[in-house]
Coordinates of C-alpha atoms and ligand atoms in Angstrom, one line a residue:
X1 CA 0.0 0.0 0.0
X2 CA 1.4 3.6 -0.9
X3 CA 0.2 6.5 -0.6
X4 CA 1.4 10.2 -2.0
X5 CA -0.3 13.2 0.1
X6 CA 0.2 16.4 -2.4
X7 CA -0.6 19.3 0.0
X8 CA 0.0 23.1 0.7
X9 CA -0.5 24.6 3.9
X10 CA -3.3 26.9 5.1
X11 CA -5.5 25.0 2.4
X12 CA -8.6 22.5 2.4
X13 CA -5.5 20.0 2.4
X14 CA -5.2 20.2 6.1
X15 CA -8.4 18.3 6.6
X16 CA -6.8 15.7 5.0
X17 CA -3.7 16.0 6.6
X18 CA -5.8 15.3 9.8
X19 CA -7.4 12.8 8.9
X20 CA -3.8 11.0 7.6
X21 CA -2.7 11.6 11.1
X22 CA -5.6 10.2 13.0
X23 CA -5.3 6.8 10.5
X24 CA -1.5 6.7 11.5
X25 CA -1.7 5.4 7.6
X26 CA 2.1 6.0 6.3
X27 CA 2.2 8.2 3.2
X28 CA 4.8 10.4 1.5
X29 CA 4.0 14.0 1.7
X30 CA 4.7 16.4 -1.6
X31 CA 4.0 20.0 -0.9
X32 CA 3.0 22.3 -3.4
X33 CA 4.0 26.0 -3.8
X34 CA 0.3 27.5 -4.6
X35 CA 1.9 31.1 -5.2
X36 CA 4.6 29.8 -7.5
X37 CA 2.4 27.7 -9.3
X38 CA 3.2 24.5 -8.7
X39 CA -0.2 23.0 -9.6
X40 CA -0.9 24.4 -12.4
X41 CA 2.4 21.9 -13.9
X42 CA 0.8 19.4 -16.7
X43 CA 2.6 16.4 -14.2
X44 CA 0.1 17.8 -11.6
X45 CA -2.8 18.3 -14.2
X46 CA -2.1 15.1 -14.6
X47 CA -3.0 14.1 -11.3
X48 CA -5.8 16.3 -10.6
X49 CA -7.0 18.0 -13.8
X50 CA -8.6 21.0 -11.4
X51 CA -4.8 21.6 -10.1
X52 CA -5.6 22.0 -6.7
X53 CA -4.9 20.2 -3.4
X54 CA -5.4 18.3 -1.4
X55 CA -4.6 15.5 -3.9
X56 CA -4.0 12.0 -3.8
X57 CA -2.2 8.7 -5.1
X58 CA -3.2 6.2 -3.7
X59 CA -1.6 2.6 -4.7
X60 CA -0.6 4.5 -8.3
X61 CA -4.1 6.0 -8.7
X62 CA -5.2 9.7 -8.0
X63 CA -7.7 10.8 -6.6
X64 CA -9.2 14.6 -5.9
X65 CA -11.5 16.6 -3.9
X66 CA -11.3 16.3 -0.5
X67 CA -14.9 14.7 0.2
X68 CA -14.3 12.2 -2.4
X69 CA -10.6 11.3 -0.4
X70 CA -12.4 11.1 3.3
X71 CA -14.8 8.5 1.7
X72 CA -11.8 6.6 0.2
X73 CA -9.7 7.0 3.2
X74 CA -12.4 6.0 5.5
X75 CA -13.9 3.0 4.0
X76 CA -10.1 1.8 3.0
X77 CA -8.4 2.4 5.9
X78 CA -11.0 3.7 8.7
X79 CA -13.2 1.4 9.1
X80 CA -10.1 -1.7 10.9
X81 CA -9.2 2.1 13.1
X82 CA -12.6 2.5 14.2
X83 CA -12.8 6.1 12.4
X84 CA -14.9 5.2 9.6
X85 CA -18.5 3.1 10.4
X86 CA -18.9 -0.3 8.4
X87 CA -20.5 0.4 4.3
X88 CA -23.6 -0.9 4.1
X89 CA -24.7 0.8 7.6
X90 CA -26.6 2.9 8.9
X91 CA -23.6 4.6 10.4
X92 CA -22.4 4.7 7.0
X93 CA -25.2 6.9 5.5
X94 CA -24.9 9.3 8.2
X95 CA -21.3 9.8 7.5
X96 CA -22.2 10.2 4.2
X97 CA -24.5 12.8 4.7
X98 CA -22.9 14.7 7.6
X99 CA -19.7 14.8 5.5
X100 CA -21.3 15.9 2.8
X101 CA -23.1 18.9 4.8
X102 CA -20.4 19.9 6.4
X103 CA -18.1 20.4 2.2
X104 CA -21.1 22.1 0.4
X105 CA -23.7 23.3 3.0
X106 CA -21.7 24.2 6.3
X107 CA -18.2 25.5 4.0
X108 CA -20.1 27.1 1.3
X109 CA -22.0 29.5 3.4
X110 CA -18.8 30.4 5.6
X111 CA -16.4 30.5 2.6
X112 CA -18.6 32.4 1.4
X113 CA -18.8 34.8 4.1
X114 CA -15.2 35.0 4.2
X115 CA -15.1 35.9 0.7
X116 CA -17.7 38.9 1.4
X117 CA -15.0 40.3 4.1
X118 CA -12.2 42.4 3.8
X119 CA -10.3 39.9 6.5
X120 CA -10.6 37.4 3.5
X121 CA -10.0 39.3 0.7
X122 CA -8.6 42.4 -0.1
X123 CA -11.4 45.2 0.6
X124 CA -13.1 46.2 -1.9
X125 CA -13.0 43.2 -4.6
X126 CA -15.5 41.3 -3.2
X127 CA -16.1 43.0 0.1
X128 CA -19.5 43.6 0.6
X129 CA -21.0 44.1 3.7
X130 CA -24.4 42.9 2.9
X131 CA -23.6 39.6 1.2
X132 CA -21.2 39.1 4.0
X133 CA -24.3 40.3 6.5
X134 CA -26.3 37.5 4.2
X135 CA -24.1 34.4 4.9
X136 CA -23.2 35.0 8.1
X137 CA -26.9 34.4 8.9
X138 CA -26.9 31.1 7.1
X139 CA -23.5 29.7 8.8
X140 CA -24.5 30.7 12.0
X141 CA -28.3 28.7 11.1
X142 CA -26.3 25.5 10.4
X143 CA -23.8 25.8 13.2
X144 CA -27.3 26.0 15.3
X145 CA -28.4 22.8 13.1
X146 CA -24.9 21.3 13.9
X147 CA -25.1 22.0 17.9
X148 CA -28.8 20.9 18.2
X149 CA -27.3 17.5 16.6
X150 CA -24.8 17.4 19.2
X151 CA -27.3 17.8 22.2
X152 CA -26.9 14.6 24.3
X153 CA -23.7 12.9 21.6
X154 CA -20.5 12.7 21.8
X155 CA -19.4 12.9 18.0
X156 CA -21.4 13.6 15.1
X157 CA -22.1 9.8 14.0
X158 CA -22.6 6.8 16.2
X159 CA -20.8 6.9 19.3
X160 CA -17.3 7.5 18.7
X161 CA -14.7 9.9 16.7
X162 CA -14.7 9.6 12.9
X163 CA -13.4 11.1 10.3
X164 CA -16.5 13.4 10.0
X165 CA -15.5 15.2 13.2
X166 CA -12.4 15.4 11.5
X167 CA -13.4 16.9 8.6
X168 CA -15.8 19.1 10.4
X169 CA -13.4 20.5 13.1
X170 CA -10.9 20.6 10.5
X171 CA -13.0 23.2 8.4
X172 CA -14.4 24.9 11.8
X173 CA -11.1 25.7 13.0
X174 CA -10.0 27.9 9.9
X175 CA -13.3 29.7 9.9
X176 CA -13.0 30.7 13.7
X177 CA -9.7 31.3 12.8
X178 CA -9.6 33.0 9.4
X179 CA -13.2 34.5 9.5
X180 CA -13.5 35.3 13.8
X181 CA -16.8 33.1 13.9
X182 CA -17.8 32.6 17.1
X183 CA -19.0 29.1 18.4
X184 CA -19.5 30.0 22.2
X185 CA -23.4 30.9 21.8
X186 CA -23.4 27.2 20.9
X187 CA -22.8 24.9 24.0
X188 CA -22.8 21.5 22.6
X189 CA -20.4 22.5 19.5
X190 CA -17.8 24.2 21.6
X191 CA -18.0 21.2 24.2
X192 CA -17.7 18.9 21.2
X193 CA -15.0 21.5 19.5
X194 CA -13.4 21.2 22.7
X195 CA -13.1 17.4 23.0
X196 CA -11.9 16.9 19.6
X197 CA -9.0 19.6 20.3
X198 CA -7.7 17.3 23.0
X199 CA -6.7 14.5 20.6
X200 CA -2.8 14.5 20.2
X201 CA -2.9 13.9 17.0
X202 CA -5.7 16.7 15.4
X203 CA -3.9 19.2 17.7
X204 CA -0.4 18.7 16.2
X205 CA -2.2 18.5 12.5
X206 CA -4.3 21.3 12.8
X207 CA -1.6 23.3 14.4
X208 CA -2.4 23.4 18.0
X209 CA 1.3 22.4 19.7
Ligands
GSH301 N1 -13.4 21.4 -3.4 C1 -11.9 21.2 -3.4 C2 -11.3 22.6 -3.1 C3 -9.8 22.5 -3.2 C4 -9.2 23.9 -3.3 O1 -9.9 24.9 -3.6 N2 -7.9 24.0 -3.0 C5 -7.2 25.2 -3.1 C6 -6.5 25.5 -1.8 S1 -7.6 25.8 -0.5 C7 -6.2 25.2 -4.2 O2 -5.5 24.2 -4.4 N3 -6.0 26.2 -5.0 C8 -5.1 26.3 -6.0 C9 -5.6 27.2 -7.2 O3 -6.7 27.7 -7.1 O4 -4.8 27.4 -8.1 C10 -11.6 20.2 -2.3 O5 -12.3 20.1 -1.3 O6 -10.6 19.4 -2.5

């Protein structure tokens, strides 16, 4: 088994990066220079045609798009570490799902946001207070949606950590961070936030010592 890990810092790699470290699953990391291009090289294109990272090799083939590599990396390697439920569960659909909500619903409202602030981007290309004023609303209505799912749980799926919390506080963590959003009018998420923060090996991924 082999697997290459191409990755840039500060990017949507890092949730994969996290989720590399919670597997322990050995791989060879190859980090790309964003700013000088280095994914837009045709031996990259290659690779991922979109020229972004995270990307992966896995066994000789690529694959792209982070959602699509927590699915691979969970039912390949998760499920024997306990971080991935069984396919063909219940468990399983939920991941699914929750993974799913947390790429396109949960990110693309807060991305969004971030891209409507001058903290993101430079003010006045796409700093507009409104728009920001507009998805702010909606990422704070799914971080509600996200707490009132944690109400009485430990993780989001089943009853222990998988690679969905992962992904989840992997994305959370550069929104609070990159975007100031604030969790604490949400008890159960910053307990949860909180717990997940404590694993050694999130923390040293995602940068916390
Ligand atoms: N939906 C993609 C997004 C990947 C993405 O946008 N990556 C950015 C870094 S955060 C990138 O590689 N950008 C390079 C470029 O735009 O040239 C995923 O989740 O994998």
């Amino acid at each position: 088994m082999s697997i290459v890990f191409y990755f840039s810092p500060w990017s949507n790699a890092v949730r994969i990066q996290a989720s590399l470290a919670e597997l322990g699953t050995p791989h060879e990391v190859v980090t790309l220079d964003l700013k000088a291009g280095d994914q837009r090289k045709p031996e990259f294109l290659a690779l991922n045609p979109n020229g972004r990272v995270p990307t992966l090799v896995i066994d000789g083939a690529p694959i792209f798009e982070s959602v699509a590599i927590q699915i691979a990396l969970g039912d390949r390697y998760g499920v024997e570490k306990g971080l991935w439920p069984a396919p063909g569960t219940a468990d399983h659909l939920q991941a699914l799902s929750w993974l799913v909500w947390n790429q396109v619903t949960l990110h693309g409202c807060t991305f969004r946001y971030m891209q409507s602030t001058g903290k993101f981007v430079p003010e006045g290309y796409q700093h507009q207070p409104a728009l920001a004023e507009h998805f702010l609303k909606d990422a704070l209505e799914q971080l509600r949606i996200l707490d009132a799912h944690l109400a009485g749980r430990e993780y989001i799926v089943g009853d222990r950590c998988t690679l969905v919390d992962i992904d989840v506080v992997a994305g959370l963590n550069f929104a609070i961070q990159v975007a100031q959003l604030d969790i604490t009018p949400f008890p159960h998420l910053a307990a949860w936030q909180g717990r997940m923060m404590q694993r050694p090996a999130l923390r040293s991924a995602l940068g916390g010592g």
